[in-house]
Structures are given as structure tokens and as C-alpha cells.
C-alpha positions in Angstrom: 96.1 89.9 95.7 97.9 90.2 98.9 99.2 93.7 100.1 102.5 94.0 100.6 103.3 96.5 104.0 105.4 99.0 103.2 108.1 98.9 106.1 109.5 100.4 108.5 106.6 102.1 110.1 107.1 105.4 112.0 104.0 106.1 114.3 104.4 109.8 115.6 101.9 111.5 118.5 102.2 115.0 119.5 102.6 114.0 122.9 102.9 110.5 125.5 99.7 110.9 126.5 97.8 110.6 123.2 96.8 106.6 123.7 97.5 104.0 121.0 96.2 101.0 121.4 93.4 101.3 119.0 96.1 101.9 116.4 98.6 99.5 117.5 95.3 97.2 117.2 94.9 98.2 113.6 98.4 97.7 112.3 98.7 94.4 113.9 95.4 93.1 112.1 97.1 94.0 108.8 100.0 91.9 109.7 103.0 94.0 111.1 104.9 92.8 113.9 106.4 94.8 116.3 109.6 95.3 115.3 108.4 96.7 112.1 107.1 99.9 114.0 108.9 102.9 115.4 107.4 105.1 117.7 108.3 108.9 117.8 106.7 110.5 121.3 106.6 113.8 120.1 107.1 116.1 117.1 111.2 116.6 118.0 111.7 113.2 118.4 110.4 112.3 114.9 113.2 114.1 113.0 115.9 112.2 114.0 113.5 108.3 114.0 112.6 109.7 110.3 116.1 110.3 109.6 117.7 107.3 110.5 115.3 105.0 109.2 114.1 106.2 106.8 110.4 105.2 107.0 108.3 104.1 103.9 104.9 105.2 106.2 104.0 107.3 108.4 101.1 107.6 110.2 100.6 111.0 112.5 98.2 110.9 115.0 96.5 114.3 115.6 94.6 115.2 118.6 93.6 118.8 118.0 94.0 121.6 115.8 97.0 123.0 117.2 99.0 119.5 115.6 98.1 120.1 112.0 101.0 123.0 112.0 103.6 120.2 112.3 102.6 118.4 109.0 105.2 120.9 106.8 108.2 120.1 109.1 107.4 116.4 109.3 106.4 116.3 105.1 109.8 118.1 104.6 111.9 115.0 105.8 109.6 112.5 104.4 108.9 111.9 100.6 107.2 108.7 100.0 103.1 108.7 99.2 102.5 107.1 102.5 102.1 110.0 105.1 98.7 109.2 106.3 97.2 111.1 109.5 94.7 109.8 112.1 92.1 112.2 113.7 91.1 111.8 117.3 88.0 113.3 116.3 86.9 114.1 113.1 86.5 117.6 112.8 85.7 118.2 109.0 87.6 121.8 109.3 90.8 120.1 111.2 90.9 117.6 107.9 90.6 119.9 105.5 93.3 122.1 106.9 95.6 118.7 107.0 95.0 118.0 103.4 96.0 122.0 102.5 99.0 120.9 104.2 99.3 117.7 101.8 98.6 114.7 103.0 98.1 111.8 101.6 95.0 110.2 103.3 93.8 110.2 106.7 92.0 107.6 109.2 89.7 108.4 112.4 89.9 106.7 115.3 86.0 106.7 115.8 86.2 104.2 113.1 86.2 100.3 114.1 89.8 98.6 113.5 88.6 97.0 110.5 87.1 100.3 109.0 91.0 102.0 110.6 92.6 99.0 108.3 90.6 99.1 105.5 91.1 102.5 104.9 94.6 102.6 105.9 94.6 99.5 102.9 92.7 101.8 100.1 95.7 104.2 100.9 98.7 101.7 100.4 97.1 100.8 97.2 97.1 104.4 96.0 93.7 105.8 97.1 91.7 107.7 99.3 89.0 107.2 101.6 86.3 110.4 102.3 83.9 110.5 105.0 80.1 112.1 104.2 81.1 115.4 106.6 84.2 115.9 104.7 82.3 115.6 101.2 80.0 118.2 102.7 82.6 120.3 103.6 84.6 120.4 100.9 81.4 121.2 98.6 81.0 124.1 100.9 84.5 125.3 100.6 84.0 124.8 96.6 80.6 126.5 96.5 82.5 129.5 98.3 85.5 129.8 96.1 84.4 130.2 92.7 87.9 129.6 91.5 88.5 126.2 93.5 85.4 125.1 92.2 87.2 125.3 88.6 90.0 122.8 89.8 87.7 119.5 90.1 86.2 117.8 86.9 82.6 116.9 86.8 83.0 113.5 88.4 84.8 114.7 91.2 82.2 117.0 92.3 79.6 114.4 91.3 81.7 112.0 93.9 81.2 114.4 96.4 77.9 115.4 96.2 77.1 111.2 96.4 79.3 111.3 99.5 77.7 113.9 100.8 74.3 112.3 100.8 75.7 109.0 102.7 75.4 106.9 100.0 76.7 103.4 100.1 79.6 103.2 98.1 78.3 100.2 96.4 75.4 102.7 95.3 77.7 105.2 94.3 79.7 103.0 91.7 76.8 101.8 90.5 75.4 105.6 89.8 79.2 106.3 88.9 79.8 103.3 86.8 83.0 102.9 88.2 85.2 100.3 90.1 86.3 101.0 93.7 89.8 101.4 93.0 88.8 104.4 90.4 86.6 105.7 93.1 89.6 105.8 96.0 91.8 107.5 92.9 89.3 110.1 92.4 89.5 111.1 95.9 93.4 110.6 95.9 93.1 113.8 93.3 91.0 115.6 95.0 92.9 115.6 98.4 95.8 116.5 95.7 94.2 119.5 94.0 93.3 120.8 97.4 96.7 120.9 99.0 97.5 122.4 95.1 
């Protein structure tokens, strides 16, 4: 089944300095040409791009911790299920603060561009993709808040503890007995009951 892009495209960085190559790597290998993409150069800039064209994804490039405190402000203009950030580095604690704030998926830049476009896919389709130090995290957060830890069902955790350990995620819907797209839901509502 081919994926249909949702389109326009806004790309917003914090500043001009943060460098997109990598990313403008990754959104070409899934098929969008340039005049499908927007670019905002900095947080006030991206009001008025989101405005007037109404974007049906975004995808905000974070550099540091200091950038997660612009997700409200940009998630207030923007309603669609495609606000997906990408993480310079990825700093399980920066994430997790980012999905408090409601996003819908995020992407690192460490990754290759096919790992950037595959995830970037999982998140068009609806889903979610989780890196093993963010499954660690978030069980640590869990373990330490005895009333988050009542918001995730039993396979959620059980997802998390597999991630955790690194497991391939071949071995983990075999162990699961489940198909990937149940899998990239599952984390879908987990990022959801976090930013809850």
C-alpha cells in the first residue's frame, strides 16, 4: 500500500543555524518535492507560515531543552495528528518532557535517513516509534509515580519493559503476538496517556 504524504509540509527550527540537510535528505527519500515544504526559521516566523497554509505536518526540529517550551504555542495553531518533533540528540529526559507537552511522535537525527523515514512513515500511518532509552525512562518515571503507573494496561508496560531490553522488534511481536502496526498504536497511546 503506498503512503499517501500528507501536504503542505511546514519544517520549523528554533533558529538558522540548526542545519537541515539530513532532514531535507529524509523527506526527499519519501517522495516530497520541494515545493511541498515550507520552512519557518524560527519560532515567530512559524505562526504566520502555519496560518496561512495551513499545514497537514509539521515536523519541529529541537536542539536543546530550552525548545521544548515552544511546543504549546506552536500545538495551539495546529490541530492535525501530524506534529512530529526531531531531537538533535536524544536526551531521554528532553523527549519525555516533549510528549508531556503532546506530541505526536518524534525522530532523532542520530538515526540513518532510512531509520528518520521509516519512523517518520510509522507516524503518518497512525503510530509511534520508541527508542530502548526512552522505554527505560518512561519505566522509571512509572516506577516512581505510583499513580502514572495505573494509566498503562499490562501490555503497554510489557512493550516497554521488551523495549527496554533492546529487543528486536521482530522478537517482541513474536513474545507479544502482535502485528507491527498494533505495536506502533500501542506506543501511539502511551505517548497519549503521558501528555494526559
Amino acid at each position: 500500500m503506498a503512503l499517501l504524504l500528507p501536504v503542505p509540509i511546514v519544517i520549523v527550527r528554533p533558529s538558522v543555524q540548526v542545519e537541515l540537510n539530513k532532514i531535507n535528505s529524509m523527506i526527499d527519500h519519501l517522495g516530497y518535492r520541494a515545493d511541498m515544504v515550507i520552512y519557518a526559521d524560527d519560532i515567530q516566523a512559524a505562526s504566520p507560515i502555519i496560518e496561512r497554509h495551513a499545514p497537514n505536518l509539521i515536523l519541529y526540529v529541537i536542539e536543546d531543552a530550552h525548545d521544548v517550551i515552544h511546543i504549546p504555542k506552536l500545538k495551539q495553531q495546529y490541530y492535525s495528528d501530524h506534529f512530529i518533533v526531531i531531537f538533535k540528540t536524544p536526551a531521554a529526559s528532553v523527549i519525555y518532557s516533549a510528549l508531556r507537552y503532546g506530541i505526536h511522535s518524534y525522530m532523532v537525527q542520530e538515526d540513518t535517513i532510512p531509520q528518520m523515514a521509516e519512523t517518520l512513515k510509522i507516524a503518518l500511518r497512525g503510530g509511534a516509534y520508541l527508542h530502548p532509552t526512552l522505554a527505560n525512562y518512561l519505566l522509571e518515571q512509572i516506577r516512581l509515580d505510583a499513580h502514572l503507573k495505573t494509566q498503562f494496561t499490562a501490555s503497554e508496560l510489557q512493550l516497554l519493559a521488551f523495549v527496554s531490553q533492546n529487543l528486536a522488534f521482530r522478537d517482541i511481536l513474536e513474545r507479544m503476538q502482535l502485528k507491527d502496526f498494533h505495536a506502533q498504536n500501542i506506543v501511539r497511546k502511551i505517548y497519549q496517556k503521558i501528555s494526559a
